[in-house]
Amino acid sequence: MTEQTIYKGLAGVTVDTTAVSKVNPDTNSLLYRGYPVQDLAAKCSFEQVAYLLWNGELPDEKELQAFIDFERSHRKLHDNVKAAIDLLSTTCHPMDVARTAVSVIGANHPLAQDSSPEANLEKAMALLACFPAVVAYDQRRRHGQDIIEPREDLDYSANFLWMTFGEEAAPEVVEAFNVSMILYAEHSFNASTFTGRVITSTLADLHSAVTGAIGALKGPLHGGANEAVMHTFEEIGIRKDESLEEAAARSKAWMEDALAQKKKVMGFGHRVYKNGDSRVPTMKGALDAMIKHYDRPEMLGLYNGLETAMEEAKQIKPNLDYPAGPTYHLMGFDTEMFTPLFIAARITGWTAHIMEQVADNALIRPLSAYNGPEQREVPSA
Ligand code: COA
């Protein structure tokens, strides 16, 4: 047998080109179609960034208005999507609800099997528009609350919060949510995007690819980490009356103990960034704004204690999920809803990659090195 090089986890392997985004771990930078993500987060709406990821350029006023009109008029859930959600128990994981809902949304679409650029763009826009209603409804039904219909006078982020909580969110909260959506929108060939590209490479349709990508995102080594971060905070104990310093001391001790037991602590480390995740400073800014808005200094204490202890012991930096988890918690989202929020944002990046894959397709089919038993005879009966 000839010796084959194994690239476990495809680590370090470049499998294709992409014009959607560029991750540069050396400079800790992330560009969407050439624009630094932190600048987009500071200056743009999520709607503008979605348009950019799909079309390659930021929209002019007319293009943006046309997209906004489309998005606002496609927010409602089809009755059979709502019925499919109702069939699922309120104790199942919200990622299972999200995955099922996207499957039904796909089956409903008149262009379901059409993978032309026009059809794929329309399906991507429609999915982005109605997916928030899935998350909002799922959180509400778990609390025995009725669905809240979307409002066309609110932008994407404000309407998302409206449909979830039934009240208009403060501008600071809308802004922090908008920033989180932009930061989560795209990140090159991560596991879920690659899954979506693999599925697309078989010439399967867009919703199949997104449904598969949701499966990949669920795992705690990927998107599930934002939920896992909050479980860590919950395990340490969130005590609203505690000072920043007291909370920091408790969380630092927790981390030291976890690392002594060789535990992997979610929200830290990254396959590509080894000197810090480019998105963290901007997301931490949004978290700081929420800590101030809700007057919850003890959350900052918990955050600081874990980060300091990890830095001292292993010099491993937080990734985006670390500040995102507590931010969504402060806004009032249930912990299990955090990864579905990630989906809402990443629908943009996934579908941009799906369209890129269709445009220059090659079936993705790697090789494997067999290490099972040598050929042998089946015993006679
Ligand atoms: N907590 C504790 N130790 C960690 C760690 C973490 N979150 N992340 C990495 N390490 C340690 C590993 O234990 C390993 O130590 P060792 O060499 O002493 O065995 C070393 O750092 C390298 O880790 P490895 O898992 O091989 O790196 P990777 O590049 O394959 O993994 C992740 C990257 C993201 C999978 C990994 O950092 C991780 O599991 N993080 C937690 C999950 C998470 O937050 N995911 C979201 C990513 S955006």
Coordinates of C-alpha atoms and ligand atoms in Angstrom, one line a residue:
M1 CA 0.0 0.0 0.0
T2 CA 1.4 3.4 -0.9
E3 CA 1.7 5.8 2.0
Q4 CA -1.0 8.4 2.0
T5 CA -0.9 11.7 3.9
I6 CA -3.9 12.1 6.2
Y7 CA -5.1 15.6 7.0
K8 CA -7.2 14.8 10.0
G9 CA -10.0 17.3 10.4
L10 CA -8.8 18.7 7.0
A11 CA -6.6 21.0 9.2
G12 CA -4.4 23.2 7.1
V13 CA -6.0 22.0 3.8
T14 CA -7.1 24.6 1.2
V15 CA -10.0 23.0 -0.7
D16 CA -11.2 25.8 -3.0
T17 CA -11.2 29.5 -3.6
T18 CA -13.9 31.9 -2.3
A19 CA -14.6 35.6 -2.9
V20 CA -17.2 35.8 0.0
S21 CA -14.8 36.4 2.9
K22 CA -11.2 36.4 3.9
V23 CA -10.0 35.3 7.3
N24 CA -6.5 36.3 8.1
P25 CA -5.3 34.8 11.4
D26 CA -1.9 36.6 11.2
T27 CA -3.5 40.0 11.3
N28 CA -6.6 38.9 13.2
S29 CA -8.7 40.3 10.4
L30 CA -11.9 39.2 8.7
L31 CA -13.1 40.8 5.5
Y32 CA -16.6 40.4 3.9
R33 CA -16.2 41.0 0.2
G34 CA -13.2 43.1 1.0
Y35 CA -14.7 45.2 3.9
P36 CA -13.4 44.8 7.5
V37 CA -16.2 43.2 9.5
Q38 CA -15.8 45.7 12.4
D39 CA -16.4 48.6 10.0
L40 CA -19.5 46.9 8.6
A41 CA -20.7 46.4 12.2
A42 CA -20.1 50.0 13.0
K43 CA -21.6 51.5 9.9
C44 CA -24.2 49.1 8.4
S45 CA -27.4 47.4 9.0
F46 CA -27.6 43.6 8.8
E47 CA -29.8 44.0 5.7
Q48 CA -27.0 45.9 4.0
V49 CA -24.4 43.2 5.0
A50 CA -26.7 40.4 3.7
Y51 CA -27.0 42.2 0.4
L52 CA -23.3 42.6 0.2
L53 CA -22.5 38.9 0.9
W54 CA -24.9 37.8 -1.8
N55 CA -24.2 40.4 -4.4
G56 CA -20.6 41.3 -3.8
E57 CA -21.3 45.0 -3.4
L58 CA -23.0 47.1 -0.8
P59 CA -26.5 48.2 -2.1
D60 CA -27.2 51.8 -3.2
E61 CA -30.3 53.4 -1.8
K62 CA -32.7 52.0 -4.4
E63 CA -31.3 48.5 -4.2
L64 CA -31.5 48.6 -0.4
Q65 CA -35.0 49.8 -0.5
A66 CA -36.0 47.0 -2.9
F67 CA -34.4 44.4 -0.6
I68 CA -36.0 45.9 2.5
D69 CA -39.4 45.8 0.9
F70 CA -39.0 42.2 -0.1
E71 CA -37.6 41.2 3.4
R72 CA -40.5 42.9 5.2
S73 CA -43.1 41.4 3.1
H74 CA -41.8 37.8 3.5
R75 CA -41.6 37.6 7.3
K76 CA -44.7 35.6 8.1
L77 CA -44.6 31.9 8.7
H78 CA -46.7 29.7 6.3
D79 CA -49.4 27.8 8.3
N80 CA -47.8 24.5 7.6
V81 CA -44.4 25.6 9.0
K82 CA -46.2 26.7 12.2
A83 CA -48.1 23.4 12.2
A84 CA -44.8 21.5 11.8
I85 CA -43.3 23.4 14.7
D86 CA -46.4 22.7 16.8
L87 CA -45.9 18.9 16.2
L88 CA -42.5 19.1 17.9
S89 CA -42.3 18.9 21.7
T90 CA -41.4 22.0 23.7
T91 CA -38.7 20.0 25.3
C92 CA -36.8 19.1 22.1
H93 CA -33.8 21.2 21.2
P94 CA -34.6 24.5 19.4
M95 CA -31.9 23.5 16.8
D96 CA -34.1 20.5 15.9
V97 CA -37.1 22.9 15.5
A98 CA -35.0 25.2 13.3
R99 CA -33.7 22.3 11.1
T100 CA -37.2 20.9 10.6
A101 CA -38.7 24.4 9.9
V102 CA -36.1 25.1 7.2
S103 CA -36.9 21.7 5.6
V104 CA -40.6 22.6 5.5
I105 CA -39.9 26.1 4.2
G106 CA -37.9 24.6 1.4
A107 CA -40.6 22.1 0.5
N108 CA -43.1 25.0 0.3
H109 CA -41.1 27.1 -2.1
P110 CA -42.3 27.1 -5.7
L111 CA -38.7 27.3 -6.9
A112 CA -37.5 24.5 -4.5
Q113 CA -35.7 22.5 -7.2
D114 CA -34.4 25.5 -9.2
S115 CA -30.8 26.3 -8.5
S116 CA -30.4 29.1 -11.0
P117 CA -28.7 32.2 -9.6
E118 CA -32.0 34.1 -9.6
A119 CA -34.0 31.4 -7.9
N120 CA -31.3 30.8 -5.3
L121 CA -31.0 34.5 -4.5
E122 CA -34.8 34.7 -4.1
K123 CA -34.9 31.6 -1.9
A124 CA -32.0 33.0 0.2
M125 CA -33.8 36.3 0.7
A126 CA -37.1 34.6 1.6
L127 CA -35.4 32.3 4.1
L128 CA -33.6 35.2 5.8
A129 CA -36.9 37.1 6.0
C130 CA -39.0 34.3 7.6
F131 CA -36.5 32.5 9.8
P132 CA -36.7 35.0 12.7
A133 CA -40.3 34.1 13.1
V134 CA -39.3 30.4 13.6
V135 CA -36.9 31.4 16.5
A136 CA -39.3 33.9 18.0
Y137 CA -42.3 31.5 17.9
D138 CA -40.3 28.6 19.3
Q139 CA -39.1 30.6 22.3
R140 CA -42.6 31.9 22.9
R141 CA -44.4 28.6 22.7
R142 CA -42.0 27.1 25.2
H143 CA -43.3 29.7 27.6
G144 CA -46.9 29.0 26.7
Q145 CA -47.1 32.3 24.8
D146 CA -48.9 32.9 21.4
I147 CA -47.1 33.8 18.2
I148 CA -46.6 37.5 17.6
E149 CA -47.0 38.6 14.0
P150 CA -44.1 40.6 12.4
R151 CA -44.3 44.4 12.0
E152 CA -43.4 45.9 8.6
D153 CA -42.5 49.2 10.2
L154 CA -39.5 47.8 12.1
D155 CA -36.1 46.8 10.6
Y156 CA -34.9 43.2 10.7
S157 CA -33.3 43.4 14.2
A158 CA -36.0 45.4 15.8
N159 CA -38.7 43.2 14.4
F160 CA -36.9 40.0 15.5
L161 CA -36.8 41.3 19.1
W162 CA -40.5 42.5 18.8
M163 CA -41.7 39.1 17.6
T164 CA -39.8 37.3 20.5
F165 CA -40.6 39.6 23.4
G166 CA -43.8 41.4 22.3
E167 CA -42.4 44.8 23.1
E168 CA -40.3 47.3 21.2
A169 CA -36.6 46.9 22.3
A170 CA -34.5 49.9 23.3
P171 CA -32.4 51.3 20.5
E172 CA -29.2 50.2 22.3
V173 CA -30.5 46.6 22.4
V174 CA -31.5 46.7 18.7
E175 CA -28.0 48.0 17.9
A176 CA -26.2 45.2 19.8
F177 CA -28.4 42.6 18.2
N178 CA -27.7 44.1 14.7
V179 CA -23.9 43.9 15.5
S180 CA -24.2 40.3 16.6
M181 CA -26.0 39.4 13.4
I182 CA -23.3 41.0 11.3
L183 CA -20.5 39.3 13.2
Y184 CA -22.1 35.9 12.9
A185 CA -23.0 36.3 9.2
E186 CA -20.0 34.8 7.5
H187 CA -16.7 33.0 8.3
S188 CA -15.3 31.3 5.2
F189 CA -15.0 27.5 5.1
N190 CA -16.1 26.7 8.7
A191 CA -17.7 23.3 9.3
S192 CA -21.3 24.3 8.6
T193 CA -20.5 26.3 5.5
F194 CA -18.3 23.5 4.2
T195 CA -21.2 21.1 4.9
G196 CA -23.5 23.3 2.8
R197 CA -21.0 23.4 0.0
V198 CA -20.6 19.6 0.1
I199 CA -24.4 19.2 -0.2
T200 CA -24.6 21.8 -3.0
S201 CA -21.8 20.1 -4.9
T202 CA -24.1 17.1 -5.4
L203 CA -26.4 19.5 -7.2
A204 CA -28.9 19.3 -4.3
D205 CA -31.1 22.3 -3.7
L206 CA -30.4 25.3 -1.5
H207 CA -32.7 24.4 1.4
S208 CA -31.2 20.9 1.6
A209 CA -27.8 22.5 1.9
V210 CA -29.0 24.9 4.6
T211 CA -30.7 22.1 6.5
G212 CA -27.5 20.1 6.5
A213 CA -25.5 23.1 7.6
I214 CA -27.8 23.6 10.5
G215 CA -26.9 20.0 11.6
A216 CA -23.2 20.8 11.5
L217 CA -23.8 24.1 13.4
K218 CA -25.5 22.3 16.2
G219 CA -22.4 20.8 17.7
P220 CA -20.7 22.5 20.6
L221 CA -17.3 22.5 18.8
H222 CA -19.0 24.9 16.3
G223 CA -22.2 27.0 16.7
G224 CA -23.4 25.2 19.8
A225 CA -20.5 26.9 21.7
N226 CA -22.5 30.1 22.4
E227 CA -25.2 28.0 24.2
A228 CA -22.4 26.1 26.0
V229 CA -20.8 29.3 27.2
M230 CA -24.0 30.3 28.9
H231 CA -24.3 26.8 30.5
T232 CA -20.8 27.5 32.0
F233 CA -22.0 30.8 33.4
E234 CA -25.1 29.1 34.8
E235 CA -23.0 26.3 36.3
I236 CA -20.8 28.9 38.0
G237 CA -24.0 30.6 39.1
I238 CA -25.4 34.0 38.0
R239 CA -26.0 36.1 41.2
K240 CA -27.6 39.5 40.3
D241 CA -26.7 41.0 43.7
E242 CA -23.0 40.1 43.4
S243 CA -20.2 42.7 42.8
L244 CA -18.1 42.5 39.7
E245 CA -15.0 41.5 41.8
E246 CA -16.9 38.8 43.7
A247 CA -18.2 37.3 40.5
A248 CA -14.7 37.5 38.9
A249 CA -13.1 35.7 41.8
R250 CA -15.7 32.8 41.6
S251 CA -15.4 32.4 37.9
K252 CA -11.6 32.5 37.9
A253 CA -11.6 29.7 40.6
W254 CA -14.1 27.7 38.5
M255 CA -11.8 28.0 35.4
E256 CA -8.7 27.0 37.3
D257 CA -10.5 24.0 38.6
A258 CA -11.8 23.1 35.1
L259 CA -8.4 23.4 33.5
A260 CA -6.8 21.3 36.3
Q261 CA -9.3 18.6 35.3
K262 CA -8.2 19.1 31.6
K263 CA -11.7 20.2 30.6
K264 CA -12.4 21.9 27.3
V265 CA -14.1 25.2 28.1
M266 CA -16.5 26.3 25.4
G267 CA -16.1 29.8 23.9
F268 CA -12.3 29.6 23.9
G269 CA -9.9 28.6 21.2
H270 CA -10.3 28.5 17.4
R271 CA -9.1 26.3 14.6
V272 CA -7.9 29.3 12.5
Y273 CA -7.3 32.2 14.9
K274 CA -4.5 31.3 17.4
N275 CA -4.0 34.9 18.6
G276 CA -7.5 36.0 19.2
D277 CA -10.7 36.0 17.1
S278 CA -11.1 39.2 15.0
R279 CA -14.8 39.5 15.9
V280 CA -14.4 39.4 19.7
P281 CA -13.5 43.1 20.4
T282 CA -16.6 44.3 18.5
M283 CA -18.9 41.7 20.1
K284 CA -17.4 42.5 23.5
G285 CA -18.3 46.2 22.9
A286 CA -21.9 45.1 22.3
L287 CA -21.8 43.0 25.5
D288 CA -20.4 46.0 27.5
A289 CA -23.3 48.1 26.2
M290 CA -25.8 45.5 27.3
I291 CA -24.2 45.1 30.7
K292 CA -24.5 48.9 31.1
H293 CA -28.1 49.0 29.7
Y294 CA -29.3 46.2 32.0
D295 CA -27.0 47.3 34.9
R296 CA -25.5 43.8 35.4
P297 CA -21.9 44.3 36.4
E298 CA -21.7 40.8 37.8
M299 CA -21.9 39.4 34.3
L300 CA -18.8 41.3 33.4
G301 CA -17.2 39.8 36.5
L302 CA -18.0 36.3 35.4
Y303 CA -16.7 37.1 31.9
N304 CA -13.4 38.6 33.1
G305 CA -12.7 35.9 35.6
L306 CA -12.9 33.1 33.1
E307 CA -11.0 35.0 30.4
T308 CA -8.1 35.9 32.8
A309 CA -7.7 32.4 34.2
M310 CA -7.7 30.9 30.7
E311 CA -5.1 33.5 29.5
E312 CA -2.9 32.9 32.6
A313 CA -3.0 29.1 32.3
K314 CA -3.1 28.4 28.6
Q315 CA -2.9 31.7 26.7
I316 CA -6.0 30.6 24.8
K317 CA -8.2 33.5 23.7
P318 CA -12.0 33.8 23.6
N319 CA -13.9 33.3 20.3
L320 CA -17.0 35.1 19.1
D321 CA -19.3 32.8 21.0
Y322 CA -17.9 33.9 24.4
P323 CA -19.2 37.5 24.4
A324 CA -22.2 36.6 22.3
G325 CA -23.6 34.1 24.8
P326 CA -24.0 36.5 27.7
T327 CA -25.2 39.3 25.4
Y328 CA -28.1 37.2 24.2
H329 CA -28.8 36.1 27.8
L330 CA -29.1 39.8 28.9
M331 CA -31.5 40.5 26.0
G332 CA -33.8 37.8 27.3
F333 CA -33.2 34.9 24.9
D334 CA -33.4 31.4 26.4
T335 CA -30.0 29.8 26.4
E336 CA -31.0 27.0 24.0
M337 CA -32.1 29.7 21.5
F338 CA -28.6 31.1 21.0
T339 CA -27.5 28.7 18.3
P340 CA -30.7 29.3 16.3
L341 CA -29.8 33.0 16.5
F342 CA -26.5 32.1 14.9
I343 CA -28.5 30.4 12.1
A344 CA -30.5 33.5 11.5
A345 CA -27.3 35.4 10.8
R346 CA -25.4 32.7 9.0
I347 CA -28.1 32.0 6.5
T348 CA -26.5 34.9 4.6
G349 CA -23.0 33.4 4.5
W350 CA -24.2 29.9 3.9
T351 CA -26.4 30.9 0.9
A352 CA -23.6 33.1 -0.5
H353 CA -21.3 30.1 -0.5
I354 CA -24.0 27.9 -1.9
M355 CA -24.4 30.3 -4.9
E356 CA -20.6 30.5 -5.3
Q357 CA -20.4 26.7 -5.3
V358 CA -23.2 26.3 -7.9
A359 CA -21.5 28.9 -10.1
D360 CA -18.3 26.8 -10.4
N361 CA -19.1 23.4 -9.2
A362 CA -17.0 20.3 -8.6
L363 CA -18.4 17.3 -6.7
I364 CA -16.6 17.3 -3.3
R365 CA -15.5 13.8 -2.7
P366 CA -12.3 13.2 -0.8
L367 CA -10.4 9.9 -0.5
S368 CA -9.8 7.9 2.6
A369 CA -7.0 5.5 3.6
Y370 CA -8.5 2.1 4.5
N371 CA -7.2 0.7 7.8
G372 CA -9.7 -2.2 8.3
P373 CA -9.0 -5.9 8.0
E374 CA -7.3 -7.3 4.9
Q375 CA -9.6 -9.0 2.4
R376 CA -11.0 -12.2 3.8
E377 CA -13.4 -15.0 3.0
V378 CA -17.0 -14.9 4.2
P379 CA -17.4 -18.1 6.4
S380 CA -19.6 -20.8 4.8
A381 CA -23.1 -21.1 6.3
Ligands
COA1 N1 -10.5 24.8 26.6 C1 -9.4 24.2 27.0 N2 -8.3 23.8 26.3 C2 -8.4 24.1 25.0 C3 -9.5 24.8 24.4 C4 -10.6 25.1 25.2 N3 -11.6 25.7 24.8 N4 -9.3 24.9 23.1 C5 -8.1 24.4 22.8 N5 -7.6 23.9 24.0 C6 -6.3 23.2 24.1 C7 -6.5 21.7 23.8 O1 -6.8 21.0 24.9 C8 -5.1 21.4 23.3 O2 -4.2 21.3 24.4 P1 -3.1 20.1 24.4 O3 -2.2 20.4 23.2 O4 -2.5 20.3 25.7 O5 -3.9 18.8 24.2 C9 -4.7 22.6 22.5 O6 -5.4 23.7 23.1 C10 -5.1 22.6 21.0 O7 -6.5 22.3 20.9 P2 -7.2 21.6 19.7 O8 -8.6 21.2 20.1 O9 -6.3 20.6 19.1 O10 -7.3 22.8 18.7 P3 -8.2 22.8 17.4 O11 -7.6 23.9 16.5 O12 -8.4 21.5 16.8 O13 -9.6 23.2 18.0 C11 -11.5 24.2 18.7 C12 -10.2 24.4 17.9 C13 -12.4 25.4 18.4 C14 -12.3 23.0 18.3 C15 -11.1 24.1 20.2 O14 -10.4 25.3 20.6 C16 -12.4 24.0 21.1 O15 -12.8 22.8 21.2 N6 -12.9 25.1 21.6 C17 -14.1 25.0 22.4 C18 -15.3 25.0 21.5 C19 -15.7 26.4 20.9 O16 -15.6 27.4 21.6 N7 -16.0 26.3 19.6 C20 -16.4 27.5 18.9 C21 -15.4 27.8 17.9 S1 -15.7 29.4 17.1

